[in-house]
PDB file of C-alpha atoms and ligand atoms in Angstrom:
ATOM      1  CA  UNK A 114       3.573  31.326  70.065  1.00 95.00           C
ATOM      2  CA  UNK A 115       1.341  29.073  68.024  1.00 97.00           C
ATOM      3  CA  UNK A 116      -2.009  29.399  66.749  1.00 98.00           C
ATOM      4  CA  UNK A 117      -4.559  27.287  64.870  1.00 98.00           C
ATOM      5  CA  UNK A 118      -7.754  28.795  63.086  1.00 98.00           C
ATOM      6  CA  UNK A 119     -10.587  27.094  61.813  1.00 98.00           C
ATOM      7  CA  UNK A 120     -12.068  29.362  59.679  1.00 98.00           C
ATOM      8  CA  UNK A 121     -11.361  32.237  57.678  1.00 98.00           C
ATOM      9  CA  UNK A 122     -13.367  34.376  60.025  1.00 98.00           C
ATOM     10  CA  UNK A 123     -11.047  32.964  62.966  1.00 98.00           C
ATOM     11  CA  UNK A 124      -8.313  34.175  60.966  1.00 98.00           C
ATOM     12  CA  UNK A 125      -9.763  37.708  60.541  1.00 98.00           C
ATOM     13  CA  UNK A 126     -10.382  37.735  64.472  1.00 98.00           C
ATOM     14  CA  UNK A 127      -6.767  36.843  65.383  1.00 98.00           C
ATOM     15  CA  UNK A 128      -5.427  39.438  62.833  1.00 98.00           C
ATOM     16  CA  UNK A 129      -7.520  41.881  64.958  1.00 98.00           C
ATOM     17  CA  UNK A 130      -6.141  40.534  68.093  1.00 98.00           C
ATOM     18  CA  UNK A 131      -2.549  40.610  67.146  1.00 98.00           C
ATOM     19  CA  UNK A 132      -3.445  44.396  65.714  1.00 98.00           C
ATOM     20  CA  UNK A 133      -4.040  45.693  69.170  1.00 97.00           C
ATOM     21  CA  UNK A 134      -0.787  44.640  70.220  1.00 98.00           C
ATOM     22  CA  UNK A 135       1.257  46.550  67.628  1.00 98.00           C
ATOM     23  CA  UNK A 136       3.186  50.030  68.410  1.00 96.00           C
ATOM     24  CA  UNK A 137       3.291  52.137  65.263  1.00 95.00           C
ATOM     25  CA  UNK A 138       6.573  51.533  63.163  1.00 95.00           C
ATOM     26  CA  UNK A 139       5.993  47.781  63.725  1.00 97.00           C
ATOM     27  CA  UNK A 140       7.007  45.812  60.534  1.00 97.00           C
ATOM     28  CA  UNK A 141       4.849  42.606  60.057  1.00 98.00           C
ATOM     29  CA  UNK A 142       6.531  39.754  57.689  1.00 98.00           C
ATOM     30  CA  UNK A 143       3.696  37.135  56.520  1.00 98.00           C
ATOM     31  CA  UNK A 144       5.251  33.868  55.480  1.00 98.00           C
ATOM     32  CA  UNK A 145       3.406  31.107  53.546  1.00 98.00           C
ATOM     33  CA  UNK A 146       2.360  29.598  50.110  1.00 97.00           C
ATOM     34  CA  UNK A 147      -0.244  30.990  47.848  1.00 95.00           C
ATOM     35  CA  UNK A 148      -3.575  30.502  49.169  1.00 97.00           C
ATOM     36  CA  UNK A 149      -2.232  29.820  52.970  1.00 98.00           C
ATOM     37  CA  UNK A 150      -4.001  33.172  53.949  1.00 98.00           C
ATOM     38  CA  UNK A 151      -1.882  36.042  54.346  1.00 98.00           C
ATOM     39  CA  UNK A 152      -3.824  38.686  52.659  1.00 97.00           C
ATOM     40  CA  UNK A 153      -6.799  37.481  54.994  1.00 98.00           C
ATOM     41  CA  UNK A 154      -4.742  38.015  58.097  1.00 98.00           C
ATOM     42  CA  UNK A 155      -3.896  41.659  56.524  1.00 98.00           C
ATOM     43  CA  UNK A 156      -7.569  42.423  56.427  1.00 98.00           C
ATOM     44  CA  UNK A 157      -7.681  41.244  60.031  1.00 98.00           C
ATOM     45  CA  UNK A 158      -4.910  43.391  61.018  1.00 98.00           C
ATOM     46  CA  UNK A 159      -6.085  46.354  59.514  1.00 98.00           C
ATOM     47  CA  UNK A 160      -9.650  46.109  61.108  1.00 98.00           C
ATOM     48  CA  UNK A 161      -8.017  46.102  64.042  1.00 98.00           C
ATOM     49  CA  UNK A 162      -5.846  48.717  63.808  1.00 98.00           C
ATOM     50  CA  UNK A 163      -8.575  51.114  62.677  1.00 97.00           C
ATOM     51  CA  UNK A 164     -11.799  49.512  63.820  1.00 95.00           C
ATOM     52  CA  UNK A 165     -13.768  52.892  63.166  1.00 94.00           C
ATOM     53  CA  UNK A 166     -12.808  52.998  59.692  1.00 94.00           C
ATOM     54  CA  UNK A 167     -14.008  50.663  56.818  1.00 93.00           C
ATOM     55  CA  UNK A 168     -11.012  49.728  54.901  1.00 95.00           C
ATOM     56  CA  UNK A 169     -10.768  47.700  51.852  1.00 95.00           C
ATOM     57  CA  UNK A 170      -7.648  45.403  51.879  1.00 96.00           C
ATOM     58  CA  UNK A 171      -6.742  43.980  48.387  1.00 93.00           C
ATOM     59  CA  UNK A 172      -4.200  41.889  47.360  1.00 88.00           C
ATOM     60  CA  UNK A 173      -1.375  44.331  46.248  1.00 82.00           C
ATOM     61  CA  UNK A 174       0.448  41.519  44.023  1.00 66.00           C
ATOM     62  CA  UNK A 175       0.400  44.273  40.758  1.00 71.00           C
ATOM     63  CA  UNK A 176       0.335  47.137  42.656  1.00 73.00           C
ATOM     64  CA  UNK A 177       3.615  45.962  45.062  1.00 85.00           C
ATOM     65  CA  UNK A 178       2.488  48.417  47.544  1.00 89.00           C
ATOM     66  CA  UNK A 179      -1.134  49.346  49.045  1.00 93.00           C
ATOM     67  CA  UNK A 180      -1.408  52.119  51.499  1.00 93.00           C
ATOM     68  CA  UNK A 181      -4.150  52.495  53.617  1.00 96.00           C
ATOM     69  CA  UNK A 182      -4.628  55.229  55.621  1.00 95.00           C
ATOM     70  CA  UNK A 183      -6.710  55.717  59.246  1.00 95.00           C
ATOM     71  CA  UNK A 184      -4.924  57.549  62.017  1.00 93.00           C
ATOM     72  CA  UNK A 185      -1.287  56.701  60.325  1.00 94.00           C
ATOM     73  CA  UNK A 186      -0.427  54.821  57.546  1.00 95.00           C
ATOM     74  CA  UNK A 187      -0.225  51.196  56.962  1.00 96.00           C
ATOM     75  CA  UNK A 188       2.136  50.007  54.148  1.00 95.00           C
ATOM     76  CA  UNK A 189       0.717  46.474  52.258  1.00 95.00           C
ATOM     77  CA  UNK A 190       3.703  45.115  50.694  1.00 93.00           C
ATOM     78  CA  UNK A 191       3.547  42.125  48.144  1.00 92.00           C
ATOM     79  CA  UNK A 192       6.940  41.030  46.911  1.00 90.00           C
ATOM     80  CA  UNK A 193       5.833  37.940  45.260  1.00 89.00           C
ATOM     81  CA  UNK A 194       6.430  39.589  41.737  1.00 84.00           C
ATOM     82  CA  UNK A 195       9.716  41.260  42.710  1.00 83.00           C
ATOM     83  CA  UNK A 196      12.872  40.628  40.822  1.00 79.00           C
ATOM     84  CA  UNK A 197      14.919  42.355  42.671  1.00 76.00           C
ATOM     85  CA  UNK A 198      15.217  43.746  46.474  1.00 72.00           C
ATOM     86  CA  UNK A 199      16.815  46.826  44.656  1.00 76.00           C
ATOM     87  CA  UNK A 200      13.216  47.555  43.054  1.00 75.00           C
ATOM     88  CA  UNK A 201      11.886  47.855  46.419  1.00 74.00           C
ATOM     89  CA  UNK A 202      15.005  50.024  47.499  1.00 75.00           C
ATOM     90  CA  UNK A 203      14.261  52.288  44.591  1.00 72.00           C
ATOM     91  CA  UNK A 204      10.395  52.896  45.803  1.00 71.00           C
ATOM     92  CA  UNK A 205      11.442  53.813  49.121  1.00 77.00           C
ATOM     93  CA  UNK A 206      11.111  50.979  51.126  1.00 80.00           C
ATOM     94  CA  UNK A 207      13.068  52.234  54.009  1.00 79.00           C
ATOM     95  CA  UNK A 208      10.291  54.679  54.363  1.00 80.00           C
ATOM     96  CA  UNK A 209       8.096  52.335  55.039  1.00 83.00           C
ATOM     97  CA  UNK A 210       9.931  49.924  57.291  1.00 82.00           C
ATOM     98  CA  UNK A 211      11.874  52.718  59.222  1.00 83.00           C
ATOM     99  CA  UNK A 212       8.490  55.195  59.617  1.00 86.00           C
ATOM    100  CA  UNK A 213       6.270  55.966  61.786  1.00 89.00           C
ATOM    101  CA  UNK A 214       3.450  53.556  59.894  1.00 95.00           C
ATOM    102  CA  UNK A 215       2.978  50.050  60.015  1.00 97.00           C
ATOM    103  CA  UNK A 216       4.403  47.562  57.324  1.00 96.00           C
ATOM    104  CA  UNK A 217       2.704  44.386  56.517  1.00 97.00           C
ATOM    105  CA  UNK A 218       4.965  42.057  53.884  1.00 95.00           C
ATOM    106  CA  UNK A 219       3.665  39.333  52.065  1.00 95.00           C
ATOM    107  CA  UNK A 220       6.703  37.127  50.517  1.00 94.00           C
ATOM    108  CA  UNK A 221       8.889  38.720  52.712  1.00 95.00           C
ATOM    109  CA  UNK A 222      11.513  36.250  51.871  1.00 93.00           C
ATOM    110  CA  UNK A 223      12.602  38.175  49.295  1.00 89.00           C
ATOM    111  CA  UNK A 224      13.795  41.039  51.053  1.00 90.00           C
ATOM    112  CA  UNK A 225      15.175  39.561  53.804  1.00 90.00           C
ATOM    113  CA  UNK A 226      18.142  41.076  54.414  1.00 87.00           C
ATOM    114  CA  UNK A 227      16.000  44.390  54.096  1.00 88.00           C
ATOM    115  CA  UNK A 228      13.542  43.338  57.280  1.00 92.00           C
ATOM    116  CA  UNK A 229      14.490  45.110  60.650  1.00 93.00           C
ATOM    117  CA  UNK A 230      15.782  42.745  63.661  1.00 94.00           C
ATOM    118  CA  UNK A 231      12.465  43.723  65.253  1.00 95.00           C
ATOM    119  CA  UNK A 232      10.319  42.316  62.499  1.00 97.00           C
ATOM    120  CA  UNK A 233       7.392  40.240  63.798  1.00 98.00           C
ATOM    121  CA  UNK A 234       7.238  37.065  61.463  1.00 98.00           C
ATOM    122  CA  UNK A 235       4.029  34.945  61.169  1.00 98.00           C
ATOM    123  CA  UNK A 236       4.680  31.742  59.438  1.00 98.00           C
ATOM    124  CA  UNK A 237       1.449  30.282  57.832  1.00 98.00           C
ATOM    125  CA  UNK A 238       0.841  26.386  56.955  1.00 98.00           C
ATOM    126  CA  UNK A 239      -2.495  25.502  55.295  1.00 98.00           C
ATOM    127  CA  UNK A 240      -3.364  22.097  57.972  1.00 98.00           C
ATOM    128  CA  UNK A 241      -6.691  21.323  56.059  1.00 95.00           C
ATOM    129  CA  UNK A 242      -9.120  23.362  53.727  1.00 96.00           C
ATOM    130  CA  UNK A 243     -10.094  25.330  55.994  1.00 98.00           C
ATOM    131  CA  UNK A 244      -7.691  25.010  59.192  1.00 98.00           C
ATOM    132  CA  UNK A 245      -4.380  27.024  59.162  1.00 98.00           C
ATOM    133  CA  UNK A 246      -1.320  27.138  61.527  1.00 98.00           C
ATOM    134  CA  UNK A 247       0.441  29.925  62.425  1.00 98.00           C
ATOM    135  CA  UNK A 248       3.898  30.318  64.177  1.00 98.00           C
ATOM    136  CA  UNK A 249       4.635  33.667  65.258  1.00 98.00           C
ATOM    137  CA  UNK A 250       8.170  34.848  66.040  1.00 98.00           C
ATOM    138  CA  UNK A 251       9.342  38.044  67.603  1.00 98.00           C
ATOM    139  CA  UNK A 252      10.298  40.250  70.447  1.00 97.00           C
ATOM    140  CA  UNK A 253       9.244  38.307  73.495  1.00 97.00           C
ATOM    141  CA  UNK A 254       7.694  41.039  75.165  1.00 97.00           C
ATOM    142  CA  UNK A 255       5.507  41.308  71.931  1.00 98.00           C
ATOM    143  CA  UNK A 256       4.740  37.738  71.750  1.00 98.00           C
ATOM    144  CA  UNK A 257       3.656  37.621  75.141  1.00 97.00           C
ATOM    145  CA  UNK A 258       1.076  40.571  74.735  1.00 98.00           C
ATOM    146  CA  UNK A 259      -0.189  38.694  72.044  1.00 98.00           C
ATOM    147  CA  UNK A 260      -0.212  35.401  73.746  1.00 97.00           C
ATOM    148  CA  UNK A 261      -2.202  37.040  76.487  1.00 97.00           C
ATOM    149  CA  UNK A 262      -4.890  39.015  74.283  1.00 96.00           C
ATOM    150  CA  UNK A 263      -5.408  35.682  72.123  1.00 95.00           C
ATOM    151  CA  UNK A 264      -6.199  33.518  75.101  1.00 90.00           C
ATOM    152  CA  UNK A 265      -8.809  35.754  76.397  1.00 83.00           C
TER     153      UNK A 265
HETATM  154  N1  ADP B 379      -8.741  29.274  58.348  1.00 75.63           N
HETATM  155  C1  ADP B 379      -8.662  29.953  57.154  1.00 75.63           C
HETATM  156  N2  ADP B 379      -7.856  31.235  57.303  1.00 75.63           N
HETATM  157  C2  ADP B 379      -7.566  32.010  56.263  1.00 75.63           C
HETATM  158  N3  ADP B 379      -7.960  31.644  55.103  1.00 75.63           N
HETATM  159  C3  ADP B 379      -8.658  30.655  55.422  1.00 75.63           C
HETATM  160  C4  ADP B 379      -8.910  29.655  56.088  1.00 75.63           C
HETATM  161  N4  ADP B 379      -9.418  28.664  55.672  1.00 75.63           N
HETATM  162  C5  ADP B 379      -9.762  28.856  54.253  1.00 75.63           C
HETATM  163  N5  ADP B 379      -9.235  30.038  53.735  1.00 75.63           N
HETATM  164  C6  ADP B 379      -9.378  30.327  52.566  1.00 75.63           C
HETATM  165  O1  ADP B 379      -8.062  30.492  52.061  1.00 75.63           O
HETATM  166  C7  ADP B 379      -7.548  31.504  51.283  1.00 75.63           C
HETATM  167  C8  ADP B 379      -6.787  32.561  51.573  1.00 75.63           C
HETATM  168  O2  ADP B 379      -6.536  33.507  50.698  1.00 75.63           O
HETATM  169  P1  ADP B 379      -5.039  34.603  50.699  1.00 75.63           P
HETATM  170  O3  ADP B 379      -5.739  35.069  52.476  1.00 75.63           O
HETATM  171  O4  ADP B 379      -5.654  35.638  49.677  1.00 75.63           O
HETATM  172  O5  ADP B 379      -3.976  33.793  50.810  1.00 75.63           O
HETATM  173  P2  ADP B 379      -2.556  34.363  50.185  1.00 75.63           P
HETATM  174  O6  ADP B 379      -2.732  35.707  50.531  1.00 75.63           O
HETATM  175  O7  ADP B 379      -1.357  33.713  51.379  1.00 75.63           O
HETATM  176  O8  ADP B 379      -2.223  33.936  48.759  1.00 75.63           O
HETATM  177  C9  ADP B 379      -9.073  32.580  51.098  1.00 75.63           C
HETATM  178  O9  ADP B 379      -9.873  31.622  49.847  1.00 75.63           O
HETATM  179  C10 ADP B 379      -9.872  31.748  52.222  1.00 75.63           C
HETATM  180  O10 ADP B 379     -11.231  31.945  52.159  1.00 75.63           O
HETATM  181 MG1   MG B 380      -2.147  37.176  49.251  1.00 75.63          MG
END
């Protein structure tokens, strides 16, 4: 599916809608250049997962992984500075991606071979200063669910 947002706020709303469609154990790979909106979409996703909790989402570029705790853990992983996929294997990425929490991954192409086949892939493109395009790829049932929620 494809979606276009015209502002940061619309991207947050889009993230919240996607979040309502996710099950525990989901892995979301956010593809896109610096400044395209991966961290902004993550803020929307986390807000949608735990609407009653105020969680501060920050880019984990230096930490590599931020963990947010709601009813279950959300792992926010940024692979930008990752030299080698083995670094992530060492910090136990399998536990994140095959556990019962939700994993959100920026720069996932660095670890593409570690991503589960059911991963929801979102490709973000900056179309204009404040317009962003989102191409969402994944299991057809999940895409249908997202499409329905986005179109109400
Ligand atoms: N429609 C939009 N959606 C998301 N971010 C937008 C949008 N329009 C402008 N922006 C700006 O683009 C930047 C996106 O930054 P960020 O989410 O940190 O990107 P990334 O994590 O991909 O590097 C922010 O400064 C945000 O305000
Ligand atoms: Mg980012």
